[in-house]
Coordinates of C-alpha atoms in Angstrom, one line a residue:
X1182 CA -57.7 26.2 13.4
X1183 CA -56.8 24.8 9.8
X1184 CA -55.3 28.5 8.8
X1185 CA -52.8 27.7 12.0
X1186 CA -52.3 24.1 11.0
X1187 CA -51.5 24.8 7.5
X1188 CA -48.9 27.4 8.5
X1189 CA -47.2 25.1 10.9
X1190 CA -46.6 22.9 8.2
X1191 CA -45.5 25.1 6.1
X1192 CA -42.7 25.7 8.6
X1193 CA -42.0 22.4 9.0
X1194 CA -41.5 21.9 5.1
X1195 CA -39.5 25.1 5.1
X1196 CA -37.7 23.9 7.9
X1197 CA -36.8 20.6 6.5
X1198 CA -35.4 21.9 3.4
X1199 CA -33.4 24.1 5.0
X1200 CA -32.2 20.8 7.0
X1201 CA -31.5 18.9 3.7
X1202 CA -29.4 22.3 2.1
X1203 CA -26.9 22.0 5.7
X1204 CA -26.4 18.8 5.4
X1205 CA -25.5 18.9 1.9
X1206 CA -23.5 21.6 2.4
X1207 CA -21.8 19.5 5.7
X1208 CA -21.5 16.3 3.3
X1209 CA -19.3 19.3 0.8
X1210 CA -17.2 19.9 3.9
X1211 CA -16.3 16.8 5.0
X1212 CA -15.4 15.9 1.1
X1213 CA -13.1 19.3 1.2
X1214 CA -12.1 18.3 4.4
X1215 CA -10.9 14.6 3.1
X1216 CA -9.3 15.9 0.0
X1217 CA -7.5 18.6 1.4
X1218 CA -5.2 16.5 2.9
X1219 CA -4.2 14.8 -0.2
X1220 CA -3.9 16.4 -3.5
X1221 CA -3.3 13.3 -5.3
X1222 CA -6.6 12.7 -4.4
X1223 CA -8.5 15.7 -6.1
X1224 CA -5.8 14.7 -9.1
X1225 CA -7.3 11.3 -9.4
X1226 CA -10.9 12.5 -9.3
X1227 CA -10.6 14.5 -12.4
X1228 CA -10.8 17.9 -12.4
X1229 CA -11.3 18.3 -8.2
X1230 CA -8.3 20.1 -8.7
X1231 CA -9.4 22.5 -10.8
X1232 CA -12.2 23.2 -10.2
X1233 CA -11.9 24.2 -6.3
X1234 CA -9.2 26.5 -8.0
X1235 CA -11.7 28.0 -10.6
X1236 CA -14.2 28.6 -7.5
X1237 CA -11.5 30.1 -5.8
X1238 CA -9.6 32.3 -8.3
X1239 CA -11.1 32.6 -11.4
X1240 CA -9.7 35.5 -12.7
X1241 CA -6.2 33.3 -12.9
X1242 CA -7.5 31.1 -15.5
X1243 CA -8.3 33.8 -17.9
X1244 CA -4.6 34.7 -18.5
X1245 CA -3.0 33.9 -22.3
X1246 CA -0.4 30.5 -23.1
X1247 CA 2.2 34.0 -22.4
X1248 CA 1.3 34.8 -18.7
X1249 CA 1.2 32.3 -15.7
X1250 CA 0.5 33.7 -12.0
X1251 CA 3.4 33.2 -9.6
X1252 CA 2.5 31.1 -6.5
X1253 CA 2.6 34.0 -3.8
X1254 CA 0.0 36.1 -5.7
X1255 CA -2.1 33.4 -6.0
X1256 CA -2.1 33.0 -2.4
X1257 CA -2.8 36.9 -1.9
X1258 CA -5.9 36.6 -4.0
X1259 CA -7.2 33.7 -2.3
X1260 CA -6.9 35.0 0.8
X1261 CA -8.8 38.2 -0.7
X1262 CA -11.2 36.5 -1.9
X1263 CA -12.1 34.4 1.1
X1264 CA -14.2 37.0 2.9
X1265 CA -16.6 37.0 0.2
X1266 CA -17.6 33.7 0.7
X1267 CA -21.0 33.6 2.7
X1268 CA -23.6 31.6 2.6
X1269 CA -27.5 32.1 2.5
X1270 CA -29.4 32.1 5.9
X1271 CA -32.6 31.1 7.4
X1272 CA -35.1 33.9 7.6
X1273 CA -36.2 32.4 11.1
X1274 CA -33.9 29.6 12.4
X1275 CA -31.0 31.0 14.4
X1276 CA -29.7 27.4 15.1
X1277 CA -29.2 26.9 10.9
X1278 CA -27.6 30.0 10.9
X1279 CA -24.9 29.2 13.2
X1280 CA -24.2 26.0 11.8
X1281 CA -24.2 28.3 8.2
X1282 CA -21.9 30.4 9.9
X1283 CA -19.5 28.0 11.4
X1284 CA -19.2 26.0 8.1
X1285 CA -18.7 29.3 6.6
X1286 CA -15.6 29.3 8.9
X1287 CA -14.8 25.7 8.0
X1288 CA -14.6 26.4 4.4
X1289 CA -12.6 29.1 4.8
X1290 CA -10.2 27.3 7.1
X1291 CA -9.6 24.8 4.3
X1292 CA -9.1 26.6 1.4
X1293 CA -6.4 28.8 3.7
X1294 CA -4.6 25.6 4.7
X1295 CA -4.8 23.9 1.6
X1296 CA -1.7 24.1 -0.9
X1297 CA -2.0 24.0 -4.4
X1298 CA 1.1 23.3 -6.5
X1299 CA 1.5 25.6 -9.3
X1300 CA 3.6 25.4 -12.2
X1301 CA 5.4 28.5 -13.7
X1302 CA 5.4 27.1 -16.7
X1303 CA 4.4 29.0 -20.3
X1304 CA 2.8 25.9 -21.8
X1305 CA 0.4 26.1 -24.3
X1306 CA -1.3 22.7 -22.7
X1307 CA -4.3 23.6 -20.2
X1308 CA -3.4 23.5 -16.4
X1309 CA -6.0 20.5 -16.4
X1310 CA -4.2 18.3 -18.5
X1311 CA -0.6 19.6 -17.0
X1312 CA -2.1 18.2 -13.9
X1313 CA -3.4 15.1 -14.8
X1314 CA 0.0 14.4 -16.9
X1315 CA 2.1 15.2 -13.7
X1316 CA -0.1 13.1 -11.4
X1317 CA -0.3 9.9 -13.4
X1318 CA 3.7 10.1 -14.2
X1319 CA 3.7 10.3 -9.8
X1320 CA 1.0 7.5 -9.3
X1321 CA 2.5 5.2 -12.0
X1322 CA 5.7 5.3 -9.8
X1323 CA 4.3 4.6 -6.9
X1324 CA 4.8 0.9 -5.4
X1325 CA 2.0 0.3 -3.4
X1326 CA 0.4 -3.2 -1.7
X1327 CA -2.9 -4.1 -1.7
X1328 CA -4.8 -6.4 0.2
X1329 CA -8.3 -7.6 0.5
X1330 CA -8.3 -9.3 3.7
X1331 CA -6.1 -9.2 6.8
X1332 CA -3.5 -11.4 6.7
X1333 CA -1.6 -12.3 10.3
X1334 CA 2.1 -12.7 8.5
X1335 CA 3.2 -14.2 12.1
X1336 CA 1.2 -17.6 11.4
X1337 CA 2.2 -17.6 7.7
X1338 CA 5.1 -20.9 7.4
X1339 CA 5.2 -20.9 3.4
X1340 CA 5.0 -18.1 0.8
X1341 CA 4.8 -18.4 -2.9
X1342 CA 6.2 -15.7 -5.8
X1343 CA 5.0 -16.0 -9.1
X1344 CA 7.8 -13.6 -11.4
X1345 CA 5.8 -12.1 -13.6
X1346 CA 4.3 -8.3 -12.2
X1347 CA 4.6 -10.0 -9.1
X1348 CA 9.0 -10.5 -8.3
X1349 CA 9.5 -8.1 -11.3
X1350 CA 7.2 -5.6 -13.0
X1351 CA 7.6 -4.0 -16.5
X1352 CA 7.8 -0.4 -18.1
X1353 CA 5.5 0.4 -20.9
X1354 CA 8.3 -0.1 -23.4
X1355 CA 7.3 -4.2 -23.1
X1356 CA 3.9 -4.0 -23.7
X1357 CA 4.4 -1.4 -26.5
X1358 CA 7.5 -4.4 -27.9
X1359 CA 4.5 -7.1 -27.7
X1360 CA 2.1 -4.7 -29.6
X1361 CA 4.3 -3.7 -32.1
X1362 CA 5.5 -7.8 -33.1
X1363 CA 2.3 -8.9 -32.6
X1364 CA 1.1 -6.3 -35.5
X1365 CA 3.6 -7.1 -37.3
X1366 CA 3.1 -10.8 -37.4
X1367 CA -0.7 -9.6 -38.2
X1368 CA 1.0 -8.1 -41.5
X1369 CA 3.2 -10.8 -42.8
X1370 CA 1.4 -14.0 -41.4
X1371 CA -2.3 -13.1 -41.8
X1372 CA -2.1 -10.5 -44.4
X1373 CA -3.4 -7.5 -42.9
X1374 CA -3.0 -4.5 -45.3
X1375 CA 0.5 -3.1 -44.8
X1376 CA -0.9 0.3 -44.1
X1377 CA -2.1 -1.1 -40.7
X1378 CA 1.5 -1.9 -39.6
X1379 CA 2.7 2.3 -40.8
X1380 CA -0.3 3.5 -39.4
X1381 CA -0.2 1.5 -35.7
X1382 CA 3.7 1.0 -35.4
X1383 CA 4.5 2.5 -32.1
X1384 CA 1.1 3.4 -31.0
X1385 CA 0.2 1.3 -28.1
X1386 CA -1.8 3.1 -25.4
X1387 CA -0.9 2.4 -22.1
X1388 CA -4.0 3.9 -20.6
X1389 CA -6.4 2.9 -23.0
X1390 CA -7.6 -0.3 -20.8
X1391 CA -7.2 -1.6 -17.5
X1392 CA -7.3 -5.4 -16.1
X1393 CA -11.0 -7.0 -16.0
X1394 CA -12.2 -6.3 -19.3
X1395 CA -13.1 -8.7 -21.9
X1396 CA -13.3 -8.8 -25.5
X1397 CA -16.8 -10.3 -26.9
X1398 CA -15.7 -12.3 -29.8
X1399 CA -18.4 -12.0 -31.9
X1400 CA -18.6 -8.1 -32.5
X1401 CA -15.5 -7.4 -31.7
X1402 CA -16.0 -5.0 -28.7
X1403 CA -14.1 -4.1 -25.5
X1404 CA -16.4 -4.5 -23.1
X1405 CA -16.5 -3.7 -18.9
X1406 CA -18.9 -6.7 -17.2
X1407 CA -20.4 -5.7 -13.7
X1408 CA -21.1 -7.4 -11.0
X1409 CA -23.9 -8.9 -11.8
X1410 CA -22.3 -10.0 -15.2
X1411 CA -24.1 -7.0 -17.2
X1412 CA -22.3 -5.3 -19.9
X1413 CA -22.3 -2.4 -19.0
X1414 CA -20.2 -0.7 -21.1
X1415 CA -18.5 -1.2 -24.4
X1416 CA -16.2 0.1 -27.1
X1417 CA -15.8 -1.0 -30.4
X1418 CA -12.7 0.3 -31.9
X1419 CA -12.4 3.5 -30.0
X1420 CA -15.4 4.5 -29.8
X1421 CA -18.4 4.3 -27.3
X1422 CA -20.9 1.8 -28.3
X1423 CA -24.6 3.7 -27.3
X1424 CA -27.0 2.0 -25.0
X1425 CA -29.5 1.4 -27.6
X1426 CA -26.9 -0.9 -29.3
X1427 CA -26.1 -2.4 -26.5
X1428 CA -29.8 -3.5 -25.6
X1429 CA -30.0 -5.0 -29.0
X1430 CA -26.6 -6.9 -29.0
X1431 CA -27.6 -8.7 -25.8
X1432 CA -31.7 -9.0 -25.5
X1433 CA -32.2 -5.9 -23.8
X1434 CA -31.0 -6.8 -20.2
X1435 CA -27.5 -7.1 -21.1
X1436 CA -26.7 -9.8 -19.1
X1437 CA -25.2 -12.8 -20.5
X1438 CA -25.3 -16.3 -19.3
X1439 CA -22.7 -18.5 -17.9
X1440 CA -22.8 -20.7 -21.1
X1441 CA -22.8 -17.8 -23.1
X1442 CA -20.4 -16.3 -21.4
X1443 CA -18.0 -18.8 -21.8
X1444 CA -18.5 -18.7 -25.2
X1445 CA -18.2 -15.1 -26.5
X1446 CA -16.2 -13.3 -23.6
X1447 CA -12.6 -14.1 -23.7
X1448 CA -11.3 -12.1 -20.3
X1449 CA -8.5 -9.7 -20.0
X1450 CA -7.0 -10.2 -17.1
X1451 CA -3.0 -9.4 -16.6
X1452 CA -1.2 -6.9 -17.7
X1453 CA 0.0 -8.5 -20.5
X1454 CA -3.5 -8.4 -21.7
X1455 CA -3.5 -4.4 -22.0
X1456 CA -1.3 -4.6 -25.3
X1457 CA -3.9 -7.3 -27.1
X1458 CA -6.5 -5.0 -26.2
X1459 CA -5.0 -2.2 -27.4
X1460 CA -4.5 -3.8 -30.4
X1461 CA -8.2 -5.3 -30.8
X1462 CA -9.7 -1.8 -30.4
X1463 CA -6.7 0.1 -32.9
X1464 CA -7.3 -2.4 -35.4
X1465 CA -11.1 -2.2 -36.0
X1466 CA -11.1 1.7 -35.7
X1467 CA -8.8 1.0 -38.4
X1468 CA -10.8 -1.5 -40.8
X1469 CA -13.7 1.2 -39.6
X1470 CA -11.9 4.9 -40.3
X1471 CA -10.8 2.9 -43.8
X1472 CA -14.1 1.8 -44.7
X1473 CA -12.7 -1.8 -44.7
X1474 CA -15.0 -4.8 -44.1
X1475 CA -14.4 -7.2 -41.9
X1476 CA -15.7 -9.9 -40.0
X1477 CA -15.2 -9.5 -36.0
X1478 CA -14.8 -12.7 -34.8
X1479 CA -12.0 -13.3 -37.6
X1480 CA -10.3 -10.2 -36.4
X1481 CA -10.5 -10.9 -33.1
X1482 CA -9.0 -14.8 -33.4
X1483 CA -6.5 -13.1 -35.6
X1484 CA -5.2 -11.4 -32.5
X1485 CA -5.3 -13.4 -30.4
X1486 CA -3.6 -15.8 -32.3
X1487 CA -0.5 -13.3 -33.1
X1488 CA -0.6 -12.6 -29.5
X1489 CA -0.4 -16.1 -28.3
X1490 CA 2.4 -17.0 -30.9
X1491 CA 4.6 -13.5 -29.4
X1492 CA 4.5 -14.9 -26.7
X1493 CA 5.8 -18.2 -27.6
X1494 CA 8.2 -18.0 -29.8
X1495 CA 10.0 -16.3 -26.9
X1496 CA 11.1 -13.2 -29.6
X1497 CA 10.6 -10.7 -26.7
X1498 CA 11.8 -12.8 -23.5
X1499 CA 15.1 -12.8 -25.6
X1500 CA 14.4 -9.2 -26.2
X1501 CA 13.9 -8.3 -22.4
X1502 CA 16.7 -10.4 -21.7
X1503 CA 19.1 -8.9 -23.2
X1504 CA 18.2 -5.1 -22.2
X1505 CA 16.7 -5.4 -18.3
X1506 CA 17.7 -1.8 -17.8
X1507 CA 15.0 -0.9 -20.4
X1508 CA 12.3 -3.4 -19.7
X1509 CA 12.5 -4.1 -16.1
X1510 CA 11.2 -1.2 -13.5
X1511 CA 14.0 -0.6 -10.5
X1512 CA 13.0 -2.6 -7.3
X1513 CA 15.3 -1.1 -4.6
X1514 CA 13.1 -2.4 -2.0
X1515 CA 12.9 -6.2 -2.5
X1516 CA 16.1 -7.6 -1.8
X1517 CA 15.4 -6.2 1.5
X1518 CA 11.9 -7.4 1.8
X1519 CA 12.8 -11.0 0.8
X1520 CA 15.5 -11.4 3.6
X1521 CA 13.3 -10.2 6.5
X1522 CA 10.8 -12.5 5.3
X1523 CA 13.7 -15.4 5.7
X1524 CA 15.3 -14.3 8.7
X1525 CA 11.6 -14.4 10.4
X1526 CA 11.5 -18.8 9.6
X1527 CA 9.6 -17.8 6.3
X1528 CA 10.1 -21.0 3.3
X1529 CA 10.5 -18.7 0.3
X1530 CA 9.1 -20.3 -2.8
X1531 CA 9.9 -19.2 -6.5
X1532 CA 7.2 -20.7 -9.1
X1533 CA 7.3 -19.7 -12.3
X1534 CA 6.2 -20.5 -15.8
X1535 CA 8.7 -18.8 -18.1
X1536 CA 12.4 -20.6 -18.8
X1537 CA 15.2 -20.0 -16.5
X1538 CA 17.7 -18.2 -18.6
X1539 CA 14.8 -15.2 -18.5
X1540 CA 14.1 -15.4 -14.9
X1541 CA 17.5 -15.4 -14.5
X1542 CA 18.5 -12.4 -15.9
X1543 CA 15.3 -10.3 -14.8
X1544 CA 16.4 -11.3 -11.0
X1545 CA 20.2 -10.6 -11.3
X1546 CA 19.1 -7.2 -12.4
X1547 CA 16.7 -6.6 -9.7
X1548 CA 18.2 -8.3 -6.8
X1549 CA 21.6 -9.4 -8.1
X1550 CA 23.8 -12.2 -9.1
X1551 CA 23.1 -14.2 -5.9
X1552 CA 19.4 -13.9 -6.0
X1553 CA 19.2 -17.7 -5.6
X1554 CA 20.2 -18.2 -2.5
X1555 CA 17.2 -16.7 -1.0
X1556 CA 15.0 -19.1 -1.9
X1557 CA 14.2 -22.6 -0.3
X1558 CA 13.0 -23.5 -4.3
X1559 CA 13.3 -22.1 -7.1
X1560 CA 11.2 -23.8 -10.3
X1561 CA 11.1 -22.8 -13.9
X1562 CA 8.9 -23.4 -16.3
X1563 CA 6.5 -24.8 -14.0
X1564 CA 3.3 -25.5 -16.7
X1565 CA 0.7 -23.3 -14.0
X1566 CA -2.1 -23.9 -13.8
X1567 CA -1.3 -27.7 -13.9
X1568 CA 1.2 -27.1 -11.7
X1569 CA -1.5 -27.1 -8.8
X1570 CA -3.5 -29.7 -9.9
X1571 CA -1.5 -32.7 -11.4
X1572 CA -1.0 -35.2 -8.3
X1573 CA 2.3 -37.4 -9.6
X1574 CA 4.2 -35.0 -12.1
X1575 CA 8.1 -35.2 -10.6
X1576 CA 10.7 -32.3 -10.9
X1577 CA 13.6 -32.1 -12.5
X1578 CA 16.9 -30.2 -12.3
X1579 CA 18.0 -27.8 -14.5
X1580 CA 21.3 -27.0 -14.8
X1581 CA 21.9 -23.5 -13.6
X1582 CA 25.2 -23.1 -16.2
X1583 CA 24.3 -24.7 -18.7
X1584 CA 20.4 -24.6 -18.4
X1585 CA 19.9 -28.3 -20.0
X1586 CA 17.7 -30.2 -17.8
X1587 CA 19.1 -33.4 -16.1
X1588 CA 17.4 -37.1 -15.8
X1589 CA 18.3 -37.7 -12.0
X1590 CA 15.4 -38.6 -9.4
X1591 CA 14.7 -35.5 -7.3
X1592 CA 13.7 -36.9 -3.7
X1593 CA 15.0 -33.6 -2.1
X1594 CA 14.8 -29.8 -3.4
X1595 CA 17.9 -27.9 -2.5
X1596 CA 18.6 -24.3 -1.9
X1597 CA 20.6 -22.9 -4.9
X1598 CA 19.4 -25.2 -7.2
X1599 CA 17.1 -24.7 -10.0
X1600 CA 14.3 -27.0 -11.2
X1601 CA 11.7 -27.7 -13.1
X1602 CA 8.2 -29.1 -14.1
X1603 CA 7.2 -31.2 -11.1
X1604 CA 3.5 -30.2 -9.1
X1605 CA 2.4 -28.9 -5.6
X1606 CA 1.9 -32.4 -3.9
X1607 CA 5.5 -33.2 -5.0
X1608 CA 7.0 -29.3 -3.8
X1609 CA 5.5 -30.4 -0.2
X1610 CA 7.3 -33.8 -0.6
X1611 CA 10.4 -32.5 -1.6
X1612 CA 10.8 -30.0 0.9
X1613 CA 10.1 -32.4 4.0
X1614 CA 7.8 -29.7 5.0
X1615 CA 5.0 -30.9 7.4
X1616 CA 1.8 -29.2 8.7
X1617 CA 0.2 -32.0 10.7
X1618 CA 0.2 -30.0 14.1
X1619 CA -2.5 -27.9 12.4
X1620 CA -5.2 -26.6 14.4
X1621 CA -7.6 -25.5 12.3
X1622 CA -11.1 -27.5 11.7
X1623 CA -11.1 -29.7 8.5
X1624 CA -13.5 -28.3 5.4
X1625 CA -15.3 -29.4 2.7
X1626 CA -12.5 -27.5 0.7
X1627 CA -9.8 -28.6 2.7
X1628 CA -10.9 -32.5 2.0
X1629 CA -10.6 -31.8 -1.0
X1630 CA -7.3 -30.9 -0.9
X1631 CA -6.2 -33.0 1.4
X1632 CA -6.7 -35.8 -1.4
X1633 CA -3.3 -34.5 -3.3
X1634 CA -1.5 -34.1 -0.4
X1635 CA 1.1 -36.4 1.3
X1636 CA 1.2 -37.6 5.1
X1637 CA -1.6 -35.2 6.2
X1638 CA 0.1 -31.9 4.7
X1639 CA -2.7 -29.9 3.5
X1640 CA -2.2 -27.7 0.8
X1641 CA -5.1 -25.3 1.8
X1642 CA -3.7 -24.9 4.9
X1643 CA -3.9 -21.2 6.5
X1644 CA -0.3 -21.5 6.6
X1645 CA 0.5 -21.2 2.9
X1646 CA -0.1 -17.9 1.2
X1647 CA 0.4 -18.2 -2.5
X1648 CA 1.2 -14.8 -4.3

């Protein structure tokens, strides 16, 4: 009857519930699971770490800055205080209860096998931020490759270095040298109050931004774009700037078009970019703690401008060239990676845009004073991006002792030598390097292409890899 009925779907909803709580509680195990086997990654997700310790033990994180809890007593309570972890069962279902039971067992299992560094330290800084500190001076030294899409090596003829965080990657101590003499020049070139320069002198935050960002020109903010160009986030000095602002700053979606775009957003997008945002956000929390008006868009041209000119007048290459134990990181690893990739029929190319007497001394210290040798080409100040599109622009040699630049006709690039200017179509000439026997169906792109190219050597061709 309906009294029936009504009471078999009561069951059922009671049923299905209790469904939904296992498999939340299996979706908990198999994140446990995961992140068991790497504390690095419970590190990078915050306070992972901590927190499964809090569950655990949390009568260790009531002890004074005076006390800390060695590691083998730590282990005694856990293991004491795994029994008492049990969870709620089904007043009817004996299958939910098993599977209760057996994740029950699961956790257990985990939290027994799982290790959790401790420091016997007597700092007065929380165990959270010890953590984090330790982990990001551990990820930071990691070298690590990523790629986002297979690449068969084996069927790779050509491959392209750019020097820059590519060959060579920096400590913090540059982008902190940029920051600081681009402030300065903000100081004595565009008279910015003098107090800015004693107040920001040395301050550059390494993790205050990442790649990706832009700065919108006309307020002045930091702002993170997503995918669908919406801004989805923003800063403006170093604080948060609320959603309601946002909504009003860009017409309520908060997405901007291309045109408009173009226009305000000027993109962040190497690392050298992290010290010019740094130094956008610093300086209007600065005008903003001081009660100073200003116009964004000034400030922000202002920057930029002092950033640009660091850059050129080449204040820290000379810097950086004179002190590569400082500046450059250590890469033990890539003499050795070079030479298998020449000993396996690999043509090494060297492109870069900086002057040779910098690249010079930033590859003698990280591969040594013979580093030339490895290369089928090796070209300095190279003028990328026009490098890859200008169709006629020759090379010329530099002089590798005296770094003046000779007048000779270069029909032939030579390994050793150092060059200079010249484009793409000419680097294919130069190194007699042909790719007609390619088997690979023309394209729309590859036409294109194949327009700046020279007897049917295609510089889209799968067999170039440009990094």
């Amino acid at each position: 009857g309906a009294e029936s009925k009504k009471e078999n779907m009561q069951a059922m909803k009671q049923n299905y519930c209790w469904l939904v709580f296992v498999s939340a509680w299996s979706n908990l195990i198999l994140t446990l699971l995961h992140c068991s086997s790497s504390d690095s990654l419970l590190a990078f997700h915050g306070t992972a770490l901590i927190t499964r310790r809090r569950l655990l033990v949390p009568s260790l994180f009531e002890t004074t800055s005076s006390q800390f809890v060695p590691e083998t007593e730590i282990h005694h309570q856990r293991k004491r205080l795994l029994p008492s972890i049990q969870l709620p069962r089904h007043p009817t279902h004996e299958g939910v209860n098993e599977l209760l039971e057996r994740a029950e067992q699961l956790l257990a299992s985990v939290y027994e096998s799982s290790t959790i560094a401790t420091s016997s330290t007597t700092s007065d800084c929380s165990i959270q931020q010890e953590k984090s500190n330790n982990f990001c001076k551990h990820f930071f030294q990691l070298e690590k490759v990523f790629a986002n899409s297979y690449v068969d090596l084996s069927k790779i003829e050509m491959i392209g270095f750019d020097f820059d965080y590519t060959l060579v990657t920096y400590t913090n101590d540059l982008l902190s040298t940029i920051y600081d003499q681009a402030l300065q020049r903000l100081v004595q070139e565009k008279q910015y109050p003098v107090r800015l320069q004693e107040t920001l002198t040395g301050k550059f935050d390494p993790f205050f931004s990442i790649r990706g960002l832009a700065v919108d020109k006309e307020t002045g903010w930091i702002a993170h774009l997503s995918y669908t160009h919406k801004v989805a986030v923003a800063w403006e000095g170093r604080e948060k700037v609320s959603s309601e602002r946002l909504r009003q700053e860009y017409s309520g979606k908060q997405t901007l078009r291309p045109e408009e775009r173009k226009k305000r957003l000027k993109p962040l997008n190497d690392l050298f970019s992290m010290a010019e945002c740094c130094l956008i956000a610093d300086t209007v929390q600065f005008f903003k703690d001081n009660n100073i008006p200003f116009f964004p868009r000034s400030c922000v041209e202002d920057i930029l401008g002092v950033i640009s000119a660091t850059h050129i007048s080449g204040d820290f290459h000379r810097l950086v060239a004179s002190n590569p134990e400082k500046y450059f990181e250590p890469k033990p690893h890539l003499a050795s990676v070079l030479q298998t990739l020449k000993d396996s029929g690999k043509k090494l190319i060297f492109v870069s845009n900086s002057p040779f007497w910098y690249v010079d001394a930033g590859m003698k210290h990280v591969i040594g004073p013979d580093w030339r040798a490895t290369w089928d080409a090796v070209i300095v100040s190279a003028g990328k991006p026009s490098f890859y599109t200008d169709s006629a622009k020759p090379f010329r040699e530099v002089s590798s002792r005296t770094g003046r630049v000779k007048f000779k006709k270069i029909d032939q690039l030579e390994t050793g030598e150092v060059y200079t200017e010249g484009c793409l179509r000419e680097l294919t000439r130069c190194l007699n390097w042909d790719t007609t026997q390619e088997t690979s169906s023309p394209s729309p792109v590859r036409s294109r292409f194949q327009a700046q190219t020279n007897a049917g050597i295609s510089l889209a061709s799968p067999k170039v890899i440009y990094w």
